[in-house]
Coordinates of C-alpha atoms and ligand atoms in Angstrom, one line a residue:
Chain G
X163 CA 19.8 -39.6 18.0
X164 CA 18.6 -36.2 18.3
X165 CA 17.4 -35.0 21.7
X166 CA 14.7 -32.9 20.2
X167 CA 13.3 -33.3 16.8
X168 CA 10.5 -31.1 15.3
X169 CA 9.0 -31.6 11.9
X170 CA 6.6 -29.2 10.3
X171 CA 5.2 -28.0 13.7
X172 CA 2.0 -26.0 13.6
X173 CA -0.3 -24.6 16.2
X174 CA -3.3 -22.5 15.8
X175 CA -5.3 -20.7 18.2
X176 CA -9.2 -19.9 17.7
X177 CA -10.1 -16.6 19.2
X178 CA -13.5 -15.3 19.3
X179 CA -13.6 -11.5 18.4
X180 CA -16.4 -9.0 18.8
X181 CA -17.1 -7.9 15.2
X182 CA -20.2 -5.8 14.6
X183 CA -22.9 -5.4 17.1
X184 CA -24.4 -9.0 17.7
X185 CA -22.2 -11.3 15.4
X186 CA -19.2 -12.7 17.0
X187 CA -16.4 -13.5 14.6
X188 CA -14.1 -16.4 15.0
X189 CA -10.5 -15.9 13.9
X190 CA -7.5 -18.4 13.6
X191 CA -4.3 -17.3 14.8
X192 CA -1.5 -19.2 13.4
X193 CA 1.0 -19.0 16.2
X194 CA 3.4 -21.5 15.0
X195 CA 3.5 -22.0 11.2
X196 CA 5.5 -24.9 10.3
X197 CA 8.9 -25.3 12.4
X198 CA 11.4 -28.0 11.6
X199 CA 14.6 -28.3 13.6
X200 CA 16.7 -30.8 15.5
X201 CA 18.9 -30.3 18.7
X202 CA 21.6 -32.7 19.7
X203 CA 22.3 -34.0 23.2
X204 CA 24.2 -31.5 24.9
X205 CA 23.8 -28.7 22.8
X206 CA 22.8 -25.2 24.5
X207 CA 20.8 -23.2 21.7
X208 CA 19.4 -19.7 22.1
X209 CA 15.8 -19.4 20.8
X210 CA 14.8 -16.0 19.9
X211 CA 12.4 -13.8 18.1
X212 CA 10.2 -10.6 18.5
X213 CA 7.2 -10.8 20.7
X214 CA 4.4 -13.0 19.8
X215 CA 6.7 -15.0 17.5
X216 CA 5.6 -18.2 18.9
X217 CA 8.5 -19.2 21.1
X218 CA 6.5 -19.9 24.2
X219 CA 4.0 -21.7 22.2
X220 CA 6.4 -24.0 20.7
X221 CA 8.2 -24.6 24.0
X222 CA 4.7 -25.6 25.4
X223 CA 4.5 -28.2 22.7
X224 CA 7.6 -29.4 23.3
X225 CA 7.1 -29.8 27.0
X226 CA 3.4 -31.6 26.3
X227 CA 1.4 -28.4 27.8
X228 CA -0.1 -27.8 24.5
X229 CA -1.2 -30.5 21.7
X230 CA 0.2 -29.5 18.2
X231 CA -2.4 -28.8 15.5
X232 CA -0.1 -30.6 13.1
X233 CA 3.5 -31.7 12.6
X234 CA 5.5 -34.1 14.7
X235 CA 7.5 -33.6 17.9
X236 CA 10.0 -35.9 19.5
X237 CA 11.6 -35.0 22.8
X238 CA 13.9 -37.6 24.3
X239 CA 12.5 -39.9 21.8
X240 CA 8.8 -39.2 23.2
X241 CA 5.8 -37.6 21.7
X242 CA 5.2 -35.0 24.4
X243 CA 1.5 -34.7 24.3
X244 CA 1.0 -38.5 24.4
X245 CA 3.4 -39.3 26.9
X246 CA 3.5 -36.2 29.0
X247 CA 4.0 -37.6 32.4
X248 CA 6.9 -39.9 31.3
X249 CA 8.5 -37.0 29.6
X250 CA 8.1 -34.8 32.7
X251 CA 10.6 -37.0 34.7
X252 CA 13.3 -36.4 31.9
X253 CA 12.7 -32.5 31.4
X254 CA 12.9 -29.4 33.4
X255 CA 10.7 -26.3 32.5
X256 CA 11.1 -22.8 33.7
X257 CA 8.8 -20.2 32.7
X258 CA 10.3 -16.7 33.9
X259 CA 6.7 -15.1 33.9
X260 CA 5.5 -17.5 36.4
X261 CA 6.4 -19.7 39.1
X262 CA 6.3 -23.6 39.2
X263 CA 6.5 -23.4 43.0
X264 CA 3.6 -23.7 45.5
X265 CA 2.7 -19.9 46.4
X266 CA 1.9 -20.7 50.0
X267 CA 4.7 -23.2 50.9
X268 CA 8.2 -22.4 52.1
X269 CA 10.8 -23.0 49.3
X270 CA 12.0 -25.8 51.5
X271 CA 8.8 -27.7 51.6
X272 CA 8.4 -26.9 47.8
X273 CA 11.7 -28.5 47.3
X274 CA 10.9 -31.5 49.5
X275 CA 7.6 -31.9 47.7
X276 CA 9.2 -31.9 44.4
X277 CA 11.5 -34.4 45.2
X278 CA 9.0 -36.8 46.4
X279 CA 6.9 -36.3 43.2
X280 CA 9.8 -37.0 41.0
X281 CA 11.0 -40.0 43.1
X282 CA 14.3 -38.4 43.5
X283 CA 16.3 -40.9 46.0
X284 CA 17.0 -39.3 49.1
X285 CA 20.9 -39.2 49.0
X286 CA 20.8 -37.7 45.5
X287 CA 18.1 -35.1 46.7
X288 CA 20.5 -34.2 49.6
X289 CA 23.4 -33.5 47.3
X290 CA 21.5 -31.7 44.7
X291 CA 20.0 -29.6 47.3
X292 CA 23.1 -28.8 49.0
X293 CA 24.7 -27.9 45.6
X294 CA 22.0 -25.7 44.3
X295 CA 21.4 -24.0 47.6
X296 CA 25.2 -23.1 47.5
X297 CA 25.4 -22.2 43.8
X298 CA 22.4 -20.2 43.6
X299 CA 22.7 -18.7 47.1
X300 CA 19.1 -20.0 48.4
X301 CA 20.3 -20.6 52.1
X302 CA 18.7 -17.5 53.7
X303 CA 15.5 -17.9 51.6
X304 CA 14.5 -21.7 52.3
X305 CA 12.1 -20.9 55.1
X306 CA 10.3 -18.2 53.2
X307 CA 7.0 -18.9 51.6
X308 CA 7.6 -18.4 47.7
X309 CA 5.0 -15.7 47.7
X310 CA 7.4 -13.6 49.7
X311 CA 10.2 -13.9 47.4
X312 CA 11.4 -11.2 45.2
X313 CA 11.3 -11.9 41.6
X314 CA 15.1 -12.8 41.3
X315 CA 15.1 -14.8 44.3
X316 CA 11.9 -16.8 43.1
X317 CA 13.8 -17.3 39.8
X318 CA 16.6 -19.0 41.2
X319 CA 14.2 -21.0 43.5
X320 CA 12.4 -22.0 40.4
X321 CA 15.6 -23.0 38.7
X322 CA 16.8 -25.1 41.7
X323 CA 13.4 -26.7 42.0
X324 CA 13.6 -27.8 38.3
X325 CA 17.0 -29.4 38.6
X326 CA 16.3 -31.5 41.5
X327 CA 15.4 -34.5 39.5
X328 CA 18.5 -34.1 37.3
X329 CA 16.7 -33.3 33.9
X330 CA 18.6 -34.2 30.6
X331 CA 16.7 -31.6 29.0
X332 CA 16.0 -27.9 30.3
X333 CA 13.6 -25.5 28.7
X334 CA 14.0 -21.9 29.8
X335 CA 11.4 -19.3 28.7
X336 CA 12.9 -15.9 29.5
X337 CA 14.6 -17.1 32.7
X338 CA 16.6 -13.7 33.2
X339 CA 13.6 -11.6 32.9
X340 CA 13.7 -8.9 35.4
X341 CA 16.9 -9.9 37.0
X342 CA 19.4 -7.6 38.0
X343 CA 23.2 -7.4 36.3
X344 CA 24.6 -9.3 39.1
X345 CA 22.1 -11.9 39.3
X346 CA 21.9 -12.4 35.5
X347 CA 25.8 -12.9 35.3
X348 CA 25.4 -15.5 38.1
X349 CA 22.6 -17.3 36.5
X350 CA 24.6 -17.5 33.1
X351 CA 27.7 -18.8 34.9
X352 CA 25.5 -21.4 36.5
X353 CA 23.8 -22.5 33.2
X354 CA 27.3 -22.6 31.4
X355 CA 28.6 -25.0 34.3
X356 CA 25.5 -27.2 34.2
X357 CA 25.7 -27.7 30.6
X358 CA 29.3 -28.2 30.6
X359 CA 29.5 -30.7 33.5
X360 CA 26.3 -32.3 33.3
X361 CA 25.8 -32.1 29.5
X362 CA 22.3 -30.8 30.1
X363 CA 20.7 -30.0 26.8
X364 CA 19.1 -26.5 26.9
X365 CA 16.7 -24.5 24.9
X366 CA 16.9 -21.1 25.9
X367 CA 14.4 -18.2 25.2
X368 CA 15.4 -14.8 26.0
X369 CA 15.1 -11.1 24.8
X370 CA 18.6 -10.2 26.3
X371 CA 20.9 -11.0 23.5
X372 CA 23.7 -10.9 26.1
X373 CA 22.5 -14.4 27.3
X374 CA 22.7 -15.9 23.9
X375 CA 26.2 -14.3 23.2
X376 CA 27.6 -15.7 26.2
X377 CA 25.8 -19.0 26.5
X378 CA 25.2 -20.4 23.1
X379 CA 27.0 -21.5 20.2
X380 CA 23.9 -22.0 18.0
X381 CA 21.0 -19.7 17.9
X382 CA 17.4 -20.1 16.3
X383 CA 15.5 -16.9 15.4
X384 CA 11.9 -17.2 14.9
X385 CA 9.5 -14.7 13.5
X386 CA 5.7 -15.1 12.8
X387 CA 5.9 -18.7 13.8
X388 CA 8.6 -19.4 11.1
X389 CA 12.2 -20.2 11.6
X390 CA 14.4 -17.6 9.9
X391 CA 17.6 -18.3 11.0
X392 CA 19.2 -21.5 12.5
X393 CA 23.1 -21.5 12.6
X394 CA 26.0 -20.5 15.0
X395 CA 26.1 -17.0 16.5
X396 CA 29.2 -16.3 14.1
X397 CA 27.1 -17.1 11.1
X398 CA 24.4 -14.7 12.6
X399 CA 27.0 -12.1 12.3
X400 CA 27.5 -12.6 8.8
X401 CA 24.0 -12.6 7.6
X402 CA 23.3 -10.8 4.5
X403 CA 22.8 -7.1 5.1
X404 CA 24.9 -7.1 8.1
X405 CA 28.3 -5.0 8.0
X406 CA 31.6 -5.1 9.7
X407 CA 33.6 -1.9 10.3
X408 CA 37.4 -1.2 9.9
X409 CA 38.6 1.6 12.0
X410 CA 41.9 3.0 10.9
X411 CA 44.2 5.6 12.4
X412 CA 46.2 7.4 9.6
X413 CA 49.3 9.3 10.4
X414 CA 47.5 12.7 9.8
X415 CA 44.0 13.8 8.9
X416 CA 43.1 13.7 5.3
X417 CA 40.7 13.0 2.5
X418 CA 38.4 10.0 2.9
X419 CA 40.5 6.9 1.9
X420 CA 39.5 5.1 -1.3
X421 CA 39.6 1.4 -0.8
X422 CA 37.5 -1.1 -3.4
X423 CA 35.0 -3.2 -1.4
X424 CA 34.5 -0.7 1.5
X425 CA 33.0 2.7 2.0
X426 CA 34.0 5.4 4.6
X427 CA 31.2 6.4 6.7
X428 CA 32.8 8.6 9.0
X429 CA 35.9 10.6 9.5
X430 CA 36.8 12.2 12.9
X431 CA 40.4 13.8 12.4
X432 CA 43.0 11.3 11.4
X433 CA 40.7 8.4 12.4
X434 CA 38.0 7.0 9.7
X435 CA 35.4 4.3 9.7
X436 CA 35.0 2.0 6.7
X437 CA 32.1 -0.4 6.3
X438 CA 32.1 -3.7 4.2
X439 CA 29.5 -6.4 4.1
X440 CA 29.9 -8.9 6.9
X441 CA 30.3 -11.8 4.6
X442 CA 33.2 -10.4 2.7
X443 CA 36.8 -11.0 3.6
X444 CA 38.6 -8.2 5.5
X445 CA 42.0 -9.2 3.9
X446 CA 41.9 -7.4 0.6
X447 CA 40.6 -4.3 2.4
X448 CA 43.4 -4.2 5.0
X449 CA 46.4 -4.9 2.6
X450 CA 44.8 -2.1 0.2
X451 CA 44.7 0.2 3.3
X452 CA 48.2 -0.8 4.3
X453 CA 49.9 -0.4 0.9
X454 CA 48.1 2.8 0.0
X455 CA 48.4 4.8 3.1
X456 CA 50.3 5.4 6.2
X457 CA 48.5 3.8 9.1
X458 CA 49.3 4.2 12.9
X459 CA 46.6 1.5 13.9
X460 CA 43.8 -0.5 12.4
X461 CA 41.0 -2.7 14.1
X462 CA 37.9 -4.6 12.8
X463 CA 34.5 -4.4 14.3
X464 CA 32.2 -7.3 14.2
X465 CA 28.3 -6.2 13.6
X466 CA 26.4 -5.6 16.7
X467 CA 24.1 -8.7 17.2
X468 CA 21.4 -6.3 17.9
X469 CA 21.6 -4.8 14.6
X470 CA 21.7 -8.2 12.8
X471 CA 18.7 -9.5 14.8
X472 CA 16.8 -6.3 13.7
X473 CA 17.9 -6.8 10.2
X474 CA 16.6 -10.5 10.5
X475 CA 13.1 -9.3 12.1
X476 CA 12.7 -6.7 9.5
X477 CA 13.5 -8.9 6.6
X478 CA 11.9 -12.2 7.5
X479 CA 14.1 -14.1 5.1
X480 CA 15.2 -17.6 6.0
X481 CA 18.9 -18.8 6.8
X482 CA 19.7 -22.2 7.9
X483 CA 22.8 -24.3 8.5
X484 CA 22.9 -27.4 6.2
Chain L
X281 CA -3.2 -45.9 39.9
X282 CA -1.0 -46.8 42.8
X283 CA 1.3 -44.1 41.7
X284 CA -1.4 -41.6 41.6
X285 CA -2.6 -42.6 44.9
X286 CA 0.7 -42.0 46.5
X287 CA 1.4 -38.8 44.8
X288 CA -2.0 -37.7 46.2
X289 CA -0.9 -38.7 49.7
X290 CA 2.4 -36.9 49.3
X291 CA 1.0 -33.6 48.0
X292 CA -2.0 -33.7 50.5
X293 CA 0.3 -34.5 53.2
X294 CA 2.4 -31.4 52.6
X295 CA -0.6 -29.2 52.7
X296 CA -2.0 -30.8 55.9
X297 CA 1.2 -30.3 57.4
X298 CA 1.2 -26.8 56.6
X299 CA -2.2 -26.0 57.7
X300 CA -1.3 -27.9 61.0
X301 CA 1.1 -25.3 61.9
X302 CA -1.9 -23.1 62.8
X303 CA -3.5 -25.6 65.0
X304 CA -6.3 -23.6 66.4
X305 CA -7.7 -22.1 63.3
X306 CA -7.6 -26.0 61.8
X307 CA -9.6 -27.4 64.7
X308 CA -12.0 -24.3 64.5
X309 CA -12.5 -24.7 60.7
X310 CA -13.2 -28.4 61.1
X311 CA -15.7 -28.0 63.8
X312 CA -17.2 -25.0 61.9
X313 CA -17.5 -27.0 58.9
X314 CA -19.3 -29.9 60.8
X315 CA -21.7 -27.7 62.2
X316 CA -22.4 -25.8 59.1
X317 CA -23.4 -29.0 57.2
X318 CA -25.6 -30.0 60.2
X319 CA -27.6 -26.9 59.9
X320 CA -29.3 -28.5 56.8
X321 CA -30.4 -31.4 58.8
X322 CA -31.6 -29.3 61.8
X323 CA -33.7 -27.7 59.2
X324 CA -35.2 -30.8 58.0
X325 CA -36.0 -31.9 61.7
X326 CA -37.7 -28.5 62.2
X327 CA -39.8 -29.2 59.2
X328 CA -40.7 -32.6 60.8
X329 CA -42.1 -31.0 63.9
X330 CA -44.9 -29.6 61.7
X331 CA -45.5 -32.6 59.6
X332 CA -45.2 -36.3 60.1
X333 CA -44.2 -37.5 56.6
X334 CA -42.5 -35.9 53.8
X335 CA -43.3 -37.5 50.4
X336 CA -44.2 -40.7 52.5
X337 CA -41.0 -40.7 54.3
X338 CA -40.9 -40.4 58.2
X339 CA -37.7 -38.2 59.7
X340 CA -35.5 -41.2 60.2
X341 CA -35.8 -42.1 56.5
X342 CA -35.3 -38.8 55.4
X343 CA -32.3 -39.1 57.7
X344 CA -31.1 -42.1 56.0
X345 CA -31.1 -40.2 52.6
X346 CA -29.5 -37.2 54.2
X347 CA -26.6 -39.3 55.4
X348 CA -25.9 -41.2 52.3
X349 CA -25.9 -38.2 50.3
X350 CA -24.1 -36.2 52.9
X351 CA -21.4 -38.9 53.3
X352 CA -20.9 -39.0 49.5
X353 CA -20.7 -35.5 48.9
X354 CA -18.2 -35.2 51.9
X355 CA -15.8 -37.7 50.6
X356 CA -16.1 -36.2 47.2
X357 CA -15.7 -32.7 48.6
X358 CA -12.4 -33.8 50.6
X359 CA -10.8 -35.8 47.8
X360 CA -11.6 -33.9 44.7
X361 CA -13.4 -30.6 45.9
X362 CA -10.4 -28.5 45.2
X363 CA -10.8 -29.0 41.5
X364 CA -13.0 -25.7 42.2
X365 CA -9.8 -23.7 42.1
X366 CA -8.9 -25.3 38.5
X367 CA -10.7 -22.1 36.8
X368 CA -8.4 -19.7 38.2
X369 CA -5.4 -21.7 37.4
X370 CA -6.6 -22.2 33.6
X371 CA -7.2 -18.5 33.4
X372 CA -3.8 -17.3 34.9
X373 CA -1.8 -20.3 33.1
X374 CA -0.5 -21.9 36.3
X375 CA -2.2 -25.0 35.3
X376 CA 1.0 -25.2 32.9
X377 CA 3.3 -26.3 36.0
X378 CA 1.1 -29.2 36.7
X379 CA 1.3 -30.7 33.1
X380 CA 5.0 -30.7 33.4
X381 CA 5.1 -32.7 36.3
X382 CA 5.4 -36.7 36.4
X383 CA 1.9 -36.9 38.3
X384 CA -1.6 -37.0 36.5
X385 CA -2.9 -33.4 36.5
X386 CA -6.2 -34.4 38.1
X387 CA -4.2 -35.8 41.2
X388 CA -2.5 -32.6 41.5
X389 CA -5.6 -30.2 41.3
X390 CA -7.3 -32.4 43.6
X391 CA -4.6 -32.8 46.3
X392 CA -3.4 -29.2 45.8
X393 CA -4.5 -27.1 49.0
X394 CA -5.9 -30.1 50.5
X395 CA -7.9 -29.5 53.5
X396 CA -8.4 -31.9 56.1
X397 CA -11.0 -29.7 57.8
X398 CA -13.4 -30.8 54.9
X399 CA -13.5 -34.0 57.2
X400 CA -16.2 -31.9 59.2
X401 CA -18.8 -32.6 56.4
X402 CA -18.2 -36.6 56.7
X403 CA -18.2 -36.5 60.4
X404 CA -21.7 -34.9 60.4
X405 CA -23.1 -37.0 57.7
X406 CA -21.9 -40.2 59.5
X407 CA -23.4 -38.9 62.8
X408 CA -26.7 -38.5 61.0
X409 CA -26.3 -41.8 59.2
X410 CA -25.7 -43.5 62.7
X411 CA -28.9 -41.9 64.0
X412 CA -30.9 -43.0 61.1
X413 CA -29.8 -46.4 61.4
X414 CA -31.0 -46.7 65.0
X415 CA -34.1 -44.7 64.6
X416 CA -35.4 -46.6 61.5
X417 CA -36.4 -50.2 62.2
X418 CA -34.9 -51.8 59.1
X419 CA -35.1 -55.4 58.7
X420 CA -31.3 -56.1 58.2
X421 CA -30.0 -58.9 55.9
X422 CA -26.6 -59.5 54.4
X423 CA -27.7 -58.0 51.0
X424 CA -28.9 -54.9 52.8
X425 CA -25.6 -54.5 54.4
X426 CA -23.9 -55.0 51.2
X427 CA -26.1 -52.6 49.4
X428 CA -25.7 -50.0 52.2
X429 CA -21.9 -50.4 51.9
X430 CA -21.9 -50.4 48.1
X431 CA -23.9 -47.0 48.3
X432 CA -21.4 -45.1 50.4
X433 CA -18.6 -46.1 47.9
X434 CA -20.8 -45.6 44.7
X435 CA -22.3 -42.6 45.9
X436 CA -18.7 -41.1 46.6
X437 CA -17.8 -42.1 43.2
X438 CA -20.5 -40.4 41.7
X439 CA -20.1 -37.0 43.1
X440 CA -16.6 -37.3 42.5
X441 CA -17.3 -37.8 38.9
X442 CA -19.6 -34.8 38.9
X443 CA -16.6 -32.5 40.2
X444 CA -14.6 -34.0 37.4
X445 CA -16.9 -33.4 34.9
X446 CA -17.2 -29.8 36.1
X447 CA -13.3 -29.3 36.1
X448 CA -13.3 -30.8 32.5
X449 CA -15.6 -28.1 31.6
X450 CA -13.5 -25.4 33.5
X451 CA -10.7 -26.1 31.3
X452 CA -12.7 -25.3 28.4
X453 CA -14.8 -22.4 29.7
X454 CA -12.2 -20.9 32.0
X455 CA -14.6 -20.4 34.6
X456 CA -17.6 -22.5 35.4
X457 CA -17.1 -23.1 39.0
X458 CA -20.5 -21.9 39.9
X459 CA -21.9 -24.2 37.5
X460 CA -20.1 -26.8 38.8
X461 CA -21.4 -26.2 42.4
X462 CA -24.9 -26.2 41.2
X463 CA -24.6 -29.8 40.4
X464 CA -22.5 -30.9 43.3
X465 CA -23.5 -29.1 46.3
X466 CA -26.9 -28.3 44.4
X467 CA -27.2 -31.9 43.6
X468 CA -26.6 -32.9 47.3
X469 CA -29.4 -30.7 48.6
X470 CA -31.5 -32.0 46.0
X471 CA -31.0 -35.7 47.2
X472 CA -31.3 -34.8 50.8
X473 CA -35.2 -34.9 50.3
X474 CA -37.1 -37.9 49.1
X475 CA -37.4 -37.7 45.4
X476 CA -41.2 -38.6 45.8
X477 CA -41.6 -34.9 46.4
X478 CA -40.4 -33.9 42.9
X479 CA -42.1 -34.1 39.6
X480 CA -41.2 -37.2 37.7
X481 CA -39.3 -35.4 35.1
X482 CA -36.8 -34.4 37.8
X483 CA -36.5 -38.1 38.8
X484 CA -35.9 -39.2 35.2
X485 CA -33.3 -36.6 35.1
X486 CA -31.2 -37.7 38.1
X487 CA -31.6 -41.3 36.9
X488 CA -30.8 -41.1 33.4
X489 CA -28.8 -37.8 32.6
X490 CA -27.1 -37.5 35.9
X491 CA -27.3 -40.3 37.9
X492 CA -27.7 -38.6 41.3
X493 CA -30.6 -40.8 42.2
X494 CA -28.1 -43.6 42.6
X495 CA -26.2 -41.9 45.2
X496 CA -29.2 -42.7 47.9
X497 CA -32.7 -42.8 46.5
X498 CA -32.7 -46.2 44.8
X499 CA -30.6 -48.0 47.3
X500 CA -32.4 -46.5 50.4
X501 CA -35.9 -47.7 48.8
X502 CA -34.5 -51.2 48.8
X503 CA -33.0 -50.9 52.3
X504 CA -36.0 -49.3 53.7
X505 CA -38.5 -51.8 51.9
X506 CA -40.6 -48.8 50.5
X507 CA -42.5 -49.1 47.1
X508 CA -40.9 -47.1 44.3
X509 CA -43.5 -44.1 43.6
X510 CA -42.3 -43.8 40.1
X511 CA -42.6 -47.5 39.3
X512 CA -38.7 -47.6 37.9
X513 CA -37.4 -51.0 37.3
X514 CA -36.4 -52.9 40.6
X515 CA -32.9 -53.5 39.2
X516 CA -32.2 -49.9 39.9
X517 CA -32.1 -50.8 43.6
X518 CA -28.8 -52.7 43.1
X519 CA -27.7 -50.5 40.2
X520 CA -25.6 -47.9 42.0
X521 CA -22.3 -49.4 41.2
X522 CA -23.0 -49.6 37.6
X523 CA -24.2 -46.1 37.5
X524 CA -21.1 -44.9 39.4
X525 CA -18.8 -46.9 36.9
X526 CA -20.5 -45.4 33.9
X527 CA -20.3 -41.9 35.1
X528 CA -16.7 -42.0 36.3
X529 CA -15.9 -43.7 33.0
X530 CA -17.6 -40.4 31.1
X531 CA -15.9 -38.1 33.7
X532 CA -12.5 -39.5 32.9
X533 CA -13.0 -39.3 29.2
X534 CA -14.3 -35.6 29.4
X535 CA -11.1 -34.6 31.8
X536 CA -8.7 -36.3 29.1
X537 CA -10.4 -34.4 26.3
X538 CA -10.3 -31.3 28.4
X539 CA -6.7 -31.6 28.9
X540 CA -5.9 -32.0 25.2
X541 CA -7.7 -28.9 24.6
X542 CA -6.2 -26.9 27.2
X543 CA -4.8 -23.8 25.5
X544 CA -2.6 -21.9 28.1
X545 CA -2.4 -18.3 28.1
X546 CA -0.5 -16.2 25.7
X547 CA 2.2 -15.0 28.2
Ligands
LIG50 N1 -3.7 -19.6 24.9 C1 -3.7 -18.6 23.6 N2 -4.8 -18.1 23.2 C2 -4.7 -17.4 22.1 N3 -3.7 -17.0 21.5 C3 -2.7 -17.3 22.0 C4 -2.4 -18.1 23.3 N4 -0.9 -18.4 23.3 C5 -0.5 -17.6 22.4 N5 -1.3 -17.0 21.4 C6 -1.1 -16.2 20.4 O1 0.1 -16.9 19.8 C7 1.2 -16.2 19.2 C8 2.5 -16.4 19.9 O2 2.4 -16.3 21.1 P1 3.9 -16.8 22.1 O3 3.3 -16.5 23.5 O4 4.3 -18.1 21.5 O5 4.7 -15.6 21.8 P2 6.3 -15.6 22.0 O6 7.3 -15.7 21.0 O7 6.4 -16.3 23.3 O8 6.4 -14.0 22.4 P3 7.0 -13.0 23.7 O9 8.3 -12.9 23.4 O10 6.1 -11.9 23.9 O11 7.0 -14.0 25.0 C9 0.6 -14.7 19.8 O12 0.1 -14.1 18.6 C10 -0.3 -14.9 20.7 O13 -1.4 -14.0 20.8
LIG51 MG1 6.9 -16.0 25.3

């Protein structure tokens, strides 16, 4: 059975606008506009989309914070908004933008308090705490009130706090926001191990595509509250409109080469760049080059994921794995 | 329910321990709070140095009203007074975190930043109540003792419910703590005096709309053996537990509806 199952999920927000001098308008924002997807246990799924796409709103519905306007949600077999407190024991949620810790309590007290709120058995808590303190390097921070921690330190604290009760599902909304390169790398390693060793299901929202490339096999892209892509990273790179590039080094500089199915986009001395549609096979192009020209070297560049995403955001078409 | 009480104790305990680290400030705040709430009562006694009776009640009888009401508000303030902070949480979205923990959010809001110094208010109310019991010559019976005890409990439940109603409203309105305070602390001030000094519309309002009169007025009429100047049904003398139960049910319903309408923030 799927860990997360979402069917035609919608959420609108009614906002009051000042229109004219006295009349106050009432406007409906469709933040999530009919999402459907399923996530299997143990999957680590990247969840991306431009600002205001509805990522946070949908995560809030998956965790029971917001009640959907329509559609159905099942997380670990439960309807989040109806069984919020039961579900809470099974999931962990981190919002990178704000902390789930108690601002005025030292980190250690926050952890203790959470362990008791979640009824984590004492031995389990001790083991988990020791493990996370070590992995996330929290030792020197334990006695500081949360409000004194830096963003990255707090983020690590939040992550440890969320994992103390061994959640089966982890929702991470921009967990790497504002982290430096080193912290980011460590956080990614940490998440990868968590997923591999404990089989934790992870839904990860981020604007850093590096996070996705390094951690997720599957990626969901939403735009304006709708799913525009849901498939593997590899498939993302083949999305219509994306191009791959063959870089060839010829024996000597010359005219742009002529190969069916590819066009030369750049010439620099003996080196030439040919682009071809990402979803076409590279084999005929390579063999045409090899038979028609004297080659020194040849390499194929995958499309930059940023470019594909930009294409997707601009186009808004839908692509889903069957 | 048992889970909620345990969770309340756990969270409140953490805050008490944190506040105890600054012991001196804890005691000075507690004593300060006790004295502060006594000021009201001192004002009442000063008033009685010029008059013998207020709305037909002497100083000891007013002290009984004051004690019942002060005790009820004190308990409610200690247990759920912190819902006052909810408006801020709703506006900055930090209420989100409470919704993803396995404890009823109301328990978390109430226990968060729990301050034992609020005991001060209860202590001073108990003091006034004790004096009133000595100074009034009540003809005690088992029923009167039962009514008195039920009044303390019901009154506390009524003020707790008013706090919860106010906080449900804060989820929708974002910030309404001033309005909530008008009903809780304001309601307390209103009920510190015999209702006989108010117009009958006010009395109907605090009987049928927001049943604050059941915090002290009706049971006190019975305990003191005073005629009801407004000729309300005699059954009201014993109806505080009923009023408290009804209001608590309404408050719980409104709170649940409020949480379901919570919309978090955009970021
Ligand atoms: N509490 C709210 N009240 C009104 N509108 C809201 C609220 N929360 C979200 N929205 C609106 O819903 C839409 C989706 O917002 P959401 O926060 O889900 O976007 P997002 O994909 O998380 O964006 P970002 O990448 O910037 O975090 C936006 O248009 C936003 O203005
Ligand atoms: Mg967001």
